[in-house]
């Protein structure tokens, strides 16, 4: 590693004219100056491309690429393939960053001898409603090892600095919503540890309807893509992680999948989730007790046969008055919980 390595900042851009200037001002104003700033215009039909070109004319560190609208993954992957930096970071065009983001993330990698670093950040809609992102509470050291990953759900690619060697064989899956989940598990599967900067350095804007990460995708598509992205993450873990690291990564994936709300009451979703969970079933022997229980519960919840027979009983009352349906809904929840427990006990008993 050189003393002042080139850092590539990759920014996909889609219809971000209202926010792009603020983003770019925060990037060109970084205290660390040896930067390559790659802007990928993903078929914007507002003034985003003109704004990109205006800034490129002012700052020779900026490279502007343009493509037909192909989505976030293709844009970021094009940025990775274009990047010449020893390290790479991602920023969304409707967000902005602290002026010390790159400097502190790089210092953390160097000081802790890691290839990957992460900072805290903020989530906000406007500055009257701002919340800190603090993924790693009660951290006693500056680094995390794979066994610490359980329960950590910061799948987003931004507020992280990656050594380019980590991305040699890792790309975002094309055409998926929630594409960052699979990418993140791929990165974790090849990274021996992560250094942490306990400072909020990234400002993530929620609910920009023109954002490249927010498209009008129906619930079924979003839910299916959530499962597919975890499936992609499992594939990368299987390809890259070995022995103890493999077990730790599979446990992290199961725990994370259990916590994320990819739920859709459609037959296609139940079928897709059942396929994915059946892939995970073969790893039950390496799951810890908690995650084994979580996987069992997921298997019960998505049993199409179980749901079909239970809902056949429940659907006739769906249009009854609330004073009837609400108490029944509470009872329904209790019955489902009990049935799931008994179903899991029966399934485990049959396998013994």
C-alpha angles and dihedrals in degrees: 000000000000121000093247105024121188111258119206115210112198117201120178111204128204122162093325100140093129094056108021098091092054090049094050094045089056091050100047088045094061115136087226105070108182092097141145109202113200117193116190112194105208100202097295115185096197128066096288095110092050090051090050091051092047091055092044089056089054099044123037091202089073121093118190120206124178134197141164112274104285103147141257098297096053091047094050093044090052088052092052091050091048097045119108097181125116086227130034133203133179129221127179116232095236094052132071136207143220113264090243097052098108095036095052095042091051093045088052093053092049096044094048098035094237134141094217134045134180135194135199119253147179132261117205145160092193130345092267089067110042126151129187120238105222108168099166111051123183092015109177097182135040094241139058126211124203094269088062093058095082109109094014111123104174094129095154115112095221128089088037133103117212128194105232091237089069090060097048091109102011123096137160112265109251122240099012132123109224087030092154093070095065091042092053094051089049091053093046090050091062100034115089092202145345129231118217131216107202094207128098103243104153128069112206116195114214126213103013097159091204094051118128087233096051116065129156098264120158121244094254093054093046093048094047091048090050089058092043092052092053087047089054090049091052090050091054091047090052090050099045114023124077138195114325093007089053092053092047093050094048089050090050091050094049092048092048094046091052091054099047117087104231095149127145126163093224128116091232091057095048089050094049094046091048089053092051095045090050087058089053094048092077089062095057092108091063096045120102118241095264095049093043087057091048092050090049090052092050091049090053095046093052099043099126091203092051093048093044095055095041095048091046085066096043105042098074091069097048094103097045119116117281094249086064102036099045097059089043090052089057091049089046091056091051092048092049091049091050093045091049090052093048091044091053092046090050093048092050092046092053091054095053 
